[in-house]
mmCIF file of C-alpha atoms in Angstrom:
data_model
loop_
_atom_site.group_PDB
_atom_site.id
_atom_site.type_symbol
_atom_site.label_atom_id
_atom_site.label_comp_id
_atom_site.label_asym_id
_atom_site.label_seq_id
_atom_site.Cartn_x
_atom_site.Cartn_y
_atom_site.Cartn_z
ATOM 1 C CA UNK A 1 -190.572 6.650 69.471
ATOM 2 C CA UNK A 2 -187.079 5.996 70.818
ATOM 3 C CA UNK A 3 -184.018 4.698 69.067
ATOM 4 C CA UNK A 4 -182.375 1.469 70.282
ATOM 5 C CA UNK A 5 -179.133 1.849 72.177
ATOM 6 C CA UNK A 6 -176.179 0.702 70.064
ATOM 7 C CA UNK A 7 -173.462 0.218 72.634
ATOM 8 C CA UNK A 8 -170.482 -0.135 70.229
ATOM 9 C CA UNK A 9 -170.973 3.460 69.017
ATOM 10 C CA UNK A 10 -169.792 6.464 71.030
ATOM 11 C CA UNK A 11 -172.663 8.463 72.532
ATOM 12 C CA UNK A 12 -171.806 11.560 70.492
ATOM 13 C CA UNK A 13 -171.645 9.696 67.160
ATOM 14 C CA UNK A 14 -174.528 10.010 64.702
ATOM 15 C CA UNK A 15 -176.317 6.746 63.859
ATOM 16 C CA UNK A 16 -174.869 5.115 60.763
ATOM 17 C CA UNK A 17 -176.889 3.809 57.847
ATOM 18 C CA UNK A 18 -176.338 0.284 59.171
ATOM 19 C CA UNK A 19 -177.889 1.349 62.480
ATOM 20 C CA UNK A 20 -180.850 2.800 60.626
ATOM 21 C CA UNK A 21 -181.346 -0.462 58.748
ATOM 22 C CA UNK A 22 -181.329 -2.436 61.997
ATOM 23 C CA UNK A 23 -183.729 0.019 63.599
ATOM 24 C CA UNK A 24 -186.025 -0.128 60.552
ATOM 25 C CA UNK A 25 -186.255 -3.921 60.807
ATOM 26 C CA UNK A 26 -187.118 -3.650 64.507
ATOM 27 C CA UNK A 27 -189.876 -1.135 63.763
ATOM 28 C CA UNK A 28 -191.177 -3.309 60.932
ATOM 29 C CA UNK A 29 -191.504 -6.265 63.299
ATOM 30 C CA UNK A 30 -193.631 -3.991 65.506
ATOM 31 C CA UNK A 31 -195.885 -3.196 62.561
ATOM 32 C CA UNK A 32 -194.576 0.397 62.262
ATOM 33 C CA UNK A 33 -193.891 0.298 58.542
ATOM 34 C CA UNK A 34 -194.170 4.023 57.820
ATOM 35 C CA UNK A 35 -191.826 4.914 60.678
ATOM 36 C CA UNK A 36 -189.368 2.300 59.424
ATOM 37 C CA UNK A 37 -189.278 3.751 55.914
ATOM 38 C CA UNK A 38 -188.906 7.304 57.222
ATOM 39 C CA UNK A 39 -185.586 6.357 58.826
ATOM 40 C CA UNK A 40 -183.957 6.061 55.401
ATOM 41 C CA UNK A 41 -184.777 9.698 54.618
ATOM 42 C CA UNK A 42 -183.301 11.126 57.818
ATOM 43 C CA UNK A 43 -180.993 14.134 57.163
ATOM 44 C CA UNK A 44 -178.675 12.736 59.834
ATOM 45 C CA UNK A 45 -177.578 9.874 57.570
ATOM 46 C CA UNK A 46 -174.142 10.508 56.123
ATOM 47 C CA UNK A 47 -174.315 8.312 53.052
ATOM 48 C CA UNK A 48 -174.387 8.697 49.284
ATOM 49 C CA UNK A 49 -177.790 8.704 47.587
ATOM 50 C CA UNK A 50 -177.122 5.389 45.817
ATOM 51 C CA UNK A 51 -176.189 3.768 49.128
ATOM 52 C CA UNK A 52 -179.385 4.988 50.786
ATOM 53 C CA UNK A 53 -181.426 3.718 47.833
ATOM 54 C CA UNK A 54 -179.669 0.341 47.955
ATOM 55 C CA UNK A 55 -180.391 -0.222 51.635
ATOM 56 C CA UNK A 56 -183.952 1.063 51.334
ATOM 57 C CA UNK A 57 -184.523 -1.184 48.310
ATOM 58 C CA UNK A 58 -183.218 -4.231 50.166
ATOM 59 C CA UNK A 59 -185.349 -3.354 53.201
ATOM 60 C CA UNK A 60 -188.474 -2.998 51.038
ATOM 61 C CA UNK A 61 -187.686 -6.295 49.327
ATOM 62 C CA UNK A 62 -187.296 -8.118 52.639
ATOM 63 C CA UNK A 63 -190.506 -6.462 53.884
ATOM 64 C CA UNK A 64 -192.547 -7.836 50.997
ATOM 65 C CA UNK A 65 -192.819 -4.623 48.933
ATOM 66 C CA UNK A 66 -191.166 -5.819 45.739
ATOM 67 C CA UNK A 67 -192.584 -3.161 43.390
ATOM 68 C CA UNK A 68 -191.351 -0.285 45.539
ATOM 69 C CA UNK A 69 -188.025 -2.054 45.991
ATOM 70 C CA UNK A 70 -187.565 -2.134 42.215
ATOM 71 C CA UNK A 71 -187.901 1.668 42.058
ATOM 72 C CA UNK A 72 -185.079 2.158 44.562
ATOM 73 C CA UNK A 73 -182.844 -0.571 43.143
ATOM 74 C CA UNK A 74 -183.214 0.792 39.612
ATOM 75 C CA UNK A 75 -181.736 4.100 40.800
ATOM 76 C CA UNK A 76 -178.732 2.198 42.150
ATOM 77 C CA UNK A 77 -178.349 0.227 38.922
ATOM 78 C CA UNK A 78 -178.261 3.473 36.915
ATOM 79 C CA UNK A 79 -175.504 4.748 39.204
ATOM 80 C CA UNK A 80 -173.573 1.470 38.909
ATOM 81 C CA UNK A 81 -173.745 1.677 35.108
ATOM 82 C CA UNK A 82 -172.533 5.285 35.142
ATOM 83 C CA UNK A 83 -169.599 4.411 37.400
ATOM 84 C CA UNK A 84 -168.966 1.044 35.710
ATOM 85 C CA UNK A 85 -169.031 -0.652 39.115
ATOM 86 C CA UNK A 86 -169.373 -4.326 38.199
ATOM 87 C CA UNK A 87 -169.639 -5.594 41.771
ATOM 88 C CA UNK A 88 -172.458 -3.165 42.534
ATOM 89 C CA UNK A 89 -174.144 -4.098 39.247
ATOM 90 C CA UNK A 90 -174.042 -7.753 40.288
ATOM 91 C CA UNK A 91 -175.498 -7.100 43.749
ATOM 92 C CA UNK A 92 -178.326 -4.916 42.435
ATOM 93 C CA UNK A 93 -179.219 -7.304 39.610
ATOM 94 C CA UNK A 94 -179.430 -10.182 42.083
ATOM 95 C CA UNK A 95 -181.874 -8.178 44.215
ATOM 96 C CA UNK A 96 -183.871 -7.157 41.155
ATOM 97 C CA UNK A 97 -184.091 -10.823 40.150
ATOM 98 C CA UNK A 98 -185.601 -11.632 43.552
ATOM 99 C CA UNK A 99 -188.070 -8.755 43.252
ATOM 100 C CA UNK A 100 -189.273 -9.736 39.773
ATOM 101 C CA UNK A 101 -189.448 -13.388 40.805
ATOM 102 C CA UNK A 102 -191.651 -12.425 43.769
ATOM 103 C CA UNK A 103 -193.934 -10.497 41.417
ATOM 104 C CA UNK A 104 -194.234 -13.463 39.058
ATOM 105 C CA UNK A 105 -192.175 -12.009 36.198
ATOM 106 C CA UNK A 106 -190.064 -15.130 35.913
ATOM 107 C CA UNK A 107 -188.422 -14.520 32.535
ATOM 108 C CA UNK A 108 -187.360 -11.027 33.586
ATOM 109 C CA UNK A 109 -186.083 -12.429 36.888
ATOM 110 C CA UNK A 110 -183.994 -15.034 35.055
ATOM 111 C CA UNK A 111 -182.481 -12.300 32.863
ATOM 112 C CA UNK A 112 -181.451 -10.204 35.861
ATOM 113 C CA UNK A 113 -180.022 -13.307 37.563
ATOM 114 C CA UNK A 114 -177.868 -13.911 34.497
ATOM 115 C CA UNK A 115 -176.753 -10.259 34.554
ATOM 116 C CA UNK A 116 -175.793 -10.709 38.197
ATOM 117 C CA UNK A 117 -173.724 -13.776 37.309
ATOM 118 C CA UNK A 118 -172.101 -12.036 34.344
ATOM 119 C CA UNK A 119 -171.017 -9.018 36.418
ATOM 120 C CA UNK A 120 -170.156 -11.097 39.463
ATOM 121 C CA UNK A 121 -167.634 -13.853 40.058
ATOM 122 C CA UNK A 122 -169.764 -16.938 39.356
ATOM 123 C CA UNK A 123 -168.827 -17.179 35.689
ATOM 124 C CA UNK A 124 -168.293 -20.899 35.270
ATOM 125 C CA UNK A 125 -171.101 -23.184 34.144
ATOM 126 C CA UNK A 126 -169.028 -26.138 35.341
ATOM 127 C CA UNK A 127 -170.936 -26.733 38.563
ATOM 128 C CA UNK A 128 -169.039 -29.903 39.360
ATOM 129 C CA UNK A 129 -165.847 -27.830 39.533
ATOM 130 C CA UNK A 130 -167.606 -25.280 41.722
ATOM 131 C CA UNK A 131 -168.677 -28.034 44.068
ATOM 132 C CA UNK A 132 -165.006 -28.834 44.697
ATOM 133 C CA UNK A 133 -164.220 -25.159 45.359
ATOM 134 C CA UNK A 134 -167.086 -24.387 47.710
ATOM 135 C CA UNK A 135 -164.896 -22.694 50.298
ATOM 136 C CA UNK A 136 -163.653 -20.205 47.695
ATOM 137 C CA UNK A 137 -167.099 -18.951 46.668
ATOM 138 C CA UNK A 138 -167.872 -15.411 47.801
ATOM 139 C CA UNK A 139 -171.186 -14.456 49.400
ATOM 140 C CA UNK A 140 -172.355 -12.882 46.152
ATOM 141 C CA UNK A 141 -171.505 -15.995 44.143
ATOM 142 C CA UNK A 142 -173.389 -18.164 46.641
ATOM 143 C CA UNK A 143 -176.435 -15.890 46.284
ATOM 144 C CA UNK A 144 -176.262 -16.308 42.510
ATOM 145 C CA UNK A 145 -176.266 -20.085 42.955
ATOM 146 C CA UNK A 146 -179.506 -19.889 44.929
ATOM 147 C CA UNK A 147 -181.046 -17.413 42.507
ATOM 148 C CA UNK A 148 -180.148 -19.545 39.500
ATOM 149 C CA UNK A 149 -181.606 -22.561 41.327
ATOM 150 C CA UNK A 150 -184.890 -20.709 41.840
ATOM 151 C CA UNK A 151 -185.053 -19.993 38.118
ATOM 152 C CA UNK A 152 -184.340 -23.663 37.402
ATOM 153 C CA UNK A 153 -187.249 -24.671 39.667
ATOM 154 C CA UNK A 154 -189.580 -22.352 37.758
ATOM 155 C CA UNK A 155 -188.294 -23.866 34.490
ATOM 156 C CA UNK A 156 -188.915 -27.354 35.987
ATOM 157 C CA UNK A 157 -185.248 -28.273 35.641
ATOM 158 C CA UNK A 158 -185.283 -29.950 39.043
ATOM 159 C CA UNK A 159 -182.012 -31.836 38.587
ATOM 160 C CA UNK A 160 -180.047 -28.629 37.963
ATOM 161 C CA UNK A 161 -181.881 -26.820 40.751
ATOM 162 C CA UNK A 162 -181.083 -29.541 43.290
ATOM 163 C CA UNK A 163 -177.435 -29.640 42.217
ATOM 164 C CA UNK A 164 -177.038 -25.874 42.607
ATOM 165 C CA UNK A 165 -178.822 -25.834 45.959
ATOM 166 C CA UNK A 166 -176.683 -28.655 47.340
ATOM 167 C CA UNK A 167 -173.535 -26.721 46.386
ATOM 168 C CA UNK A 168 -174.914 -23.584 48.019
ATOM 169 C CA UNK A 169 -176.064 -25.479 51.113
ATOM 170 C CA UNK A 170 -172.642 -27.062 51.575
ATOM 171 C CA UNK A 171 -171.087 -23.612 51.645
ATOM 172 C CA UNK A 172 -173.692 -22.114 53.981
ATOM 173 C CA UNK A 173 -173.243 -24.998 56.465
ATOM 174 C CA UNK A 174 -169.471 -24.488 56.284
ATOM 175 C CA UNK A 175 -169.819 -20.798 57.143
ATOM 176 C CA UNK A 176 -172.742 -21.143 59.576
ATOM 177 C CA UNK A 177 -175.215 -18.827 57.833
ATOM 178 C CA UNK A 178 -178.518 -20.038 59.315
ATOM 179 C CA UNK A 179 -180.893 -17.933 57.209
ATOM 180 C CA UNK A 180 -179.136 -18.899 53.974
ATOM 181 C CA UNK A 181 -179.138 -22.571 55.015
ATOM 182 C CA UNK A 182 -182.853 -22.321 55.739
ATOM 183 C CA UNK A 183 -183.544 -20.842 52.298
ATOM 184 C CA UNK A 184 -181.681 -23.696 50.627
ATOM 185 C CA UNK A 185 -183.418 -26.367 52.729
ATOM 186 C CA UNK A 186 -186.766 -24.768 51.920
ATOM 187 C CA UNK A 187 -186.071 -24.730 48.196
ATOM 188 C CA UNK A 188 -184.944 -28.349 48.314
ATOM 189 C CA UNK A 189 -188.207 -29.161 50.078
ATOM 190 C CA UNK A 190 -190.166 -27.436 47.329
ATOM 191 C CA UNK A 191 -188.295 -29.415 44.656
ATOM 192 C CA UNK A 192 -189.092 -32.741 46.319
ATOM 193 C CA UNK A 193 -192.686 -31.689 46.909
ATOM 194 C CA UNK A 194 -193.131 -30.872 43.221
ATOM 195 C CA UNK A 195 -191.730 -34.293 42.342
ATOM 196 C CA UNK A 196 -194.048 -36.094 44.750
ATOM 197 C CA UNK A 197 -191.373 -37.002 47.321
ATOM 198 C CA UNK A 198 -193.587 -35.781 50.153
ATOM 199 C CA UNK A 199 -191.781 -37.330 53.119
ATOM 200 C CA UNK A 200 -188.447 -35.804 52.124
ATOM 201 C CA UNK A 201 -190.162 -32.499 51.309
ATOM 202 C CA UNK A 202 -191.591 -32.311 54.835
ATOM 203 C CA UNK A 203 -188.197 -33.108 56.367
ATOM 204 C CA UNK A 204 -186.450 -30.341 54.410
ATOM 205 C CA UNK A 205 -189.185 -27.742 54.906
ATOM 206 C CA UNK A 206 -189.271 -28.465 58.643
ATOM 207 C CA UNK A 207 -185.494 -27.947 58.824
ATOM 208 C CA UNK A 208 -185.989 -24.628 57.050
ATOM 209 C CA UNK A 209 -188.720 -23.614 59.487
ATOM 210 C CA UNK A 210 -186.633 -24.426 62.567
ATOM 211 C CA UNK A 211 -183.627 -22.484 61.224
ATOM 212 C CA UNK A 212 -185.810 -19.494 60.389
ATOM 213 C CA UNK A 213 -187.258 -19.741 63.891
ATOM 214 C CA UNK A 214 -183.735 -19.508 65.345
ATOM 215 C CA UNK A 215 -183.109 -16.282 63.430
ATOM 216 C CA UNK A 216 -186.651 -15.001 64.147
ATOM 217 C CA UNK A 217 -187.314 -14.544 60.427
ATOM 218 C CA UNK A 218 -191.092 -14.337 60.729
ATOM 219 C CA UNK A 219 -191.911 -13.873 57.043
ATOM 220 C CA UNK A 220 -189.765 -16.860 56.082
ATOM 221 C CA UNK A 221 -191.398 -18.945 58.832
ATOM 222 C CA UNK A 222 -194.764 -18.047 57.356
ATOM 223 C CA UNK A 223 -193.632 -19.070 53.879
ATOM 224 C CA UNK A 224 -192.248 -22.403 55.147
ATOM 225 C CA UNK A 225 -195.604 -23.145 56.773
ATOM 226 C CA UNK A 226 -197.463 -22.309 53.557
ATOM 227 C CA UNK A 227 -195.376 -24.891 51.681
ATOM 228 C CA UNK A 228 -195.776 -27.443 54.478
ATOM 229 C CA UNK A 229 -199.540 -26.934 54.376
ATOM 230 C CA UNK A 230 -199.669 -27.860 50.701
ATOM 231 C CA UNK A 231 -197.599 -31.002 51.286
ATOM 232 C CA UNK A 232 -199.776 -32.088 54.229
ATOM 233 C CA UNK A 233 -202.908 -31.474 52.164
ATOM 234 C CA UNK A 234 -201.559 -33.604 49.333
ATOM 235 C CA UNK A 235 -200.922 -36.387 51.857
ATOM 236 C CA UNK A 236 -204.484 -36.196 53.182
ATOM 237 C CA UNK A 237 -203.419 -34.719 56.528
ATOM 238 C CA UNK A 238 -206.067 -32.018 56.247
ATOM 239 C CA UNK A 239 -206.191 -30.756 59.835
ATOM 240 C CA UNK A 240 -202.422 -30.414 59.929
ATOM 241 C CA UNK A 241 -202.528 -28.450 56.673
ATOM 242 C CA UNK A 242 -205.061 -25.932 57.983
ATOM 243 C CA UNK A 243 -203.126 -25.502 61.242
ATOM 244 C CA UNK A 244 -199.971 -24.702 59.255
ATOM 245 C CA UNK A 245 -201.810 -22.084 57.206
ATOM 246 C CA UNK A 246 -203.367 -20.550 60.302
ATOM 247 C CA UNK A 247 -199.910 -20.161 61.851
ATOM 248 C CA UNK A 248 -198.521 -18.737 58.627
ATOM 249 C CA UNK A 249 -201.204 -16.014 58.629
ATOM 250 C CA UNK A 250 -200.197 -15.197 62.206
ATOM 251 C CA UNK A 251 -196.497 -14.820 61.334
ATOM 252 C CA UNK A 252 -197.156 -12.766 58.190
ATOM 253 C CA UNK A 253 -199.383 -10.439 60.216
ATOM 254 C CA UNK A 254 -196.755 -10.012 62.927
ATOM 255 C CA UNK A 255 -194.168 -8.747 60.429
ATOM 256 C CA UNK A 256 -196.655 -6.621 58.450
ATOM 257 C CA UNK A 257 -196.496 -8.730 55.266
ATOM 258 C CA UNK A 258 -200.093 -7.879 54.393
ATOM 259 C CA UNK A 259 -200.211 -9.342 50.885
ATOM 260 C CA UNK A 260 -198.757 -12.684 52.002
ATOM 261 C CA UNK A 261 -201.124 -12.773 54.996
ATOM 262 C CA UNK A 262 -204.139 -12.169 52.737
ATOM 263 C CA UNK A 263 -203.047 -14.863 50.273
ATOM 264 C CA UNK A 264 -202.474 -17.409 53.063
ATOM 265 C CA UNK A 265 -205.802 -16.470 54.666
ATOM 266 C CA UNK A 266 -207.651 -16.961 51.371
ATOM 267 C CA UNK A 267 -206.001 -20.362 50.920
ATOM 268 C CA UNK A 268 -206.876 -21.292 54.510
ATOM 269 C CA UNK A 269 -210.556 -20.495 53.935
ATOM 270 C CA UNK A 270 -210.472 -22.485 50.703
ATOM 271 C CA UNK A 271 -209.007 -25.547 52.423
ATOM 272 C CA UNK A 272 -211.464 -25.227 55.316
ATOM 273 C CA UNK A 273 -214.372 -25.266 52.836
ATOM 274 C CA UNK A 274 -212.887 -28.287 51.067
ATOM 275 C CA UNK A 275 -212.418 -30.019 54.414
ATOM 276 C CA UNK A 276 -216.084 -29.444 55.292
ATOM 277 C CA UNK A 277 -217.081 -31.074 52.004
ATOM 278 C CA UNK A 278 -214.787 -34.055 52.652
ATOM 279 C CA UNK A 279 -216.204 -34.483 56.170
ATOM 280 C CA UNK A 280 -219.823 -34.201 55.019
ATOM 281 C CA UNK A 281 -221.690 -37.488 55.174
ATOM 282 C CA UNK A 282 -224.669 -37.466 52.743
ATOM 283 C CA UNK A 283 -226.251 -40.376 54.649
ATOM 284 C CA UNK A 284 -226.968 -37.994 57.553
ATOM 285 C CA UNK A 285 -229.397 -35.922 55.390
#
C-alpha cells in the first residue's frame, strides 16, 4: 500500500489530517475500507483527539456507516459542550442530524438540525429575507437550509421544503459547488416525485445525477438512480426502471456501500418479479 503523492507539501513534511482524509476516500473507492479507517489512527497525525474524531465521523457518514459515525461525532459534541464552542456544536449537530436521518430516526434528526441552527448563524425563520441575502449565507448556514428542507420533506411540508431548497440552490449555483447543487436538485426531484409531478422529477433527478457524475460521487449517483427508478416505474417505464436500479447496485458496490447495494438489489429483484407478472399472458397457458 503506497500513499498518494501530494505535491504541494514538502517531501520531509508529515502528512496532515486533510491528506489522510483524502487518502482514506481514495482507498474507500478501491473497496479498502479497513485500510481507510486505519489512517485516522496513525500516530503520525498531529491533531487533537476531537479533530480526529470529527474527520473520522464525517468520513464514516459519507461512507454509509451512520451508526459508527454517531459514536465519533458524539465525542466531538461532548468536547464542544465542554469548551462552549458554538460553531463546532453547530457543525457536529448538522452531521448528527444527517446520520439519524439516514438511520430513519426522523424526529431525532429534526431535533439535531434545530440544534445546529440554534448554535449556528441561520437564526431567522424569515426565509423570504434570507432569499434576498443569499450571497451572505455561510457554508454552515446553507447546510442547515438543506437539512431543514429534508426534515420538511419527511414531515410532508413540501412547500416549505421547496422554498428552502431553492434558496440553497441559488447560493450553491452562485458559488459553483457542484455536489451541493446536485443534492438540492435531487431533493427537489424527490419533492416533485412525491407530488406526482413525474416529468419535472425526472428532469431534476437527472441534473443531480450528471452533477454527481462530474464530481465522481459514486454513492450519490447510486442514490439518484434509485429515485429515478421509482419515478420510471410509476410512469410504466418498467425496463428503464430496472436498468436504473441495476446501475445503482453497480455504483454502490464500487464505493463499498454494502447496505445501500443490498437494498437496491432487493428492490431490483422485486421489480423484476413484478415485471415478469405484468408481461405474463395467461392466454398462452
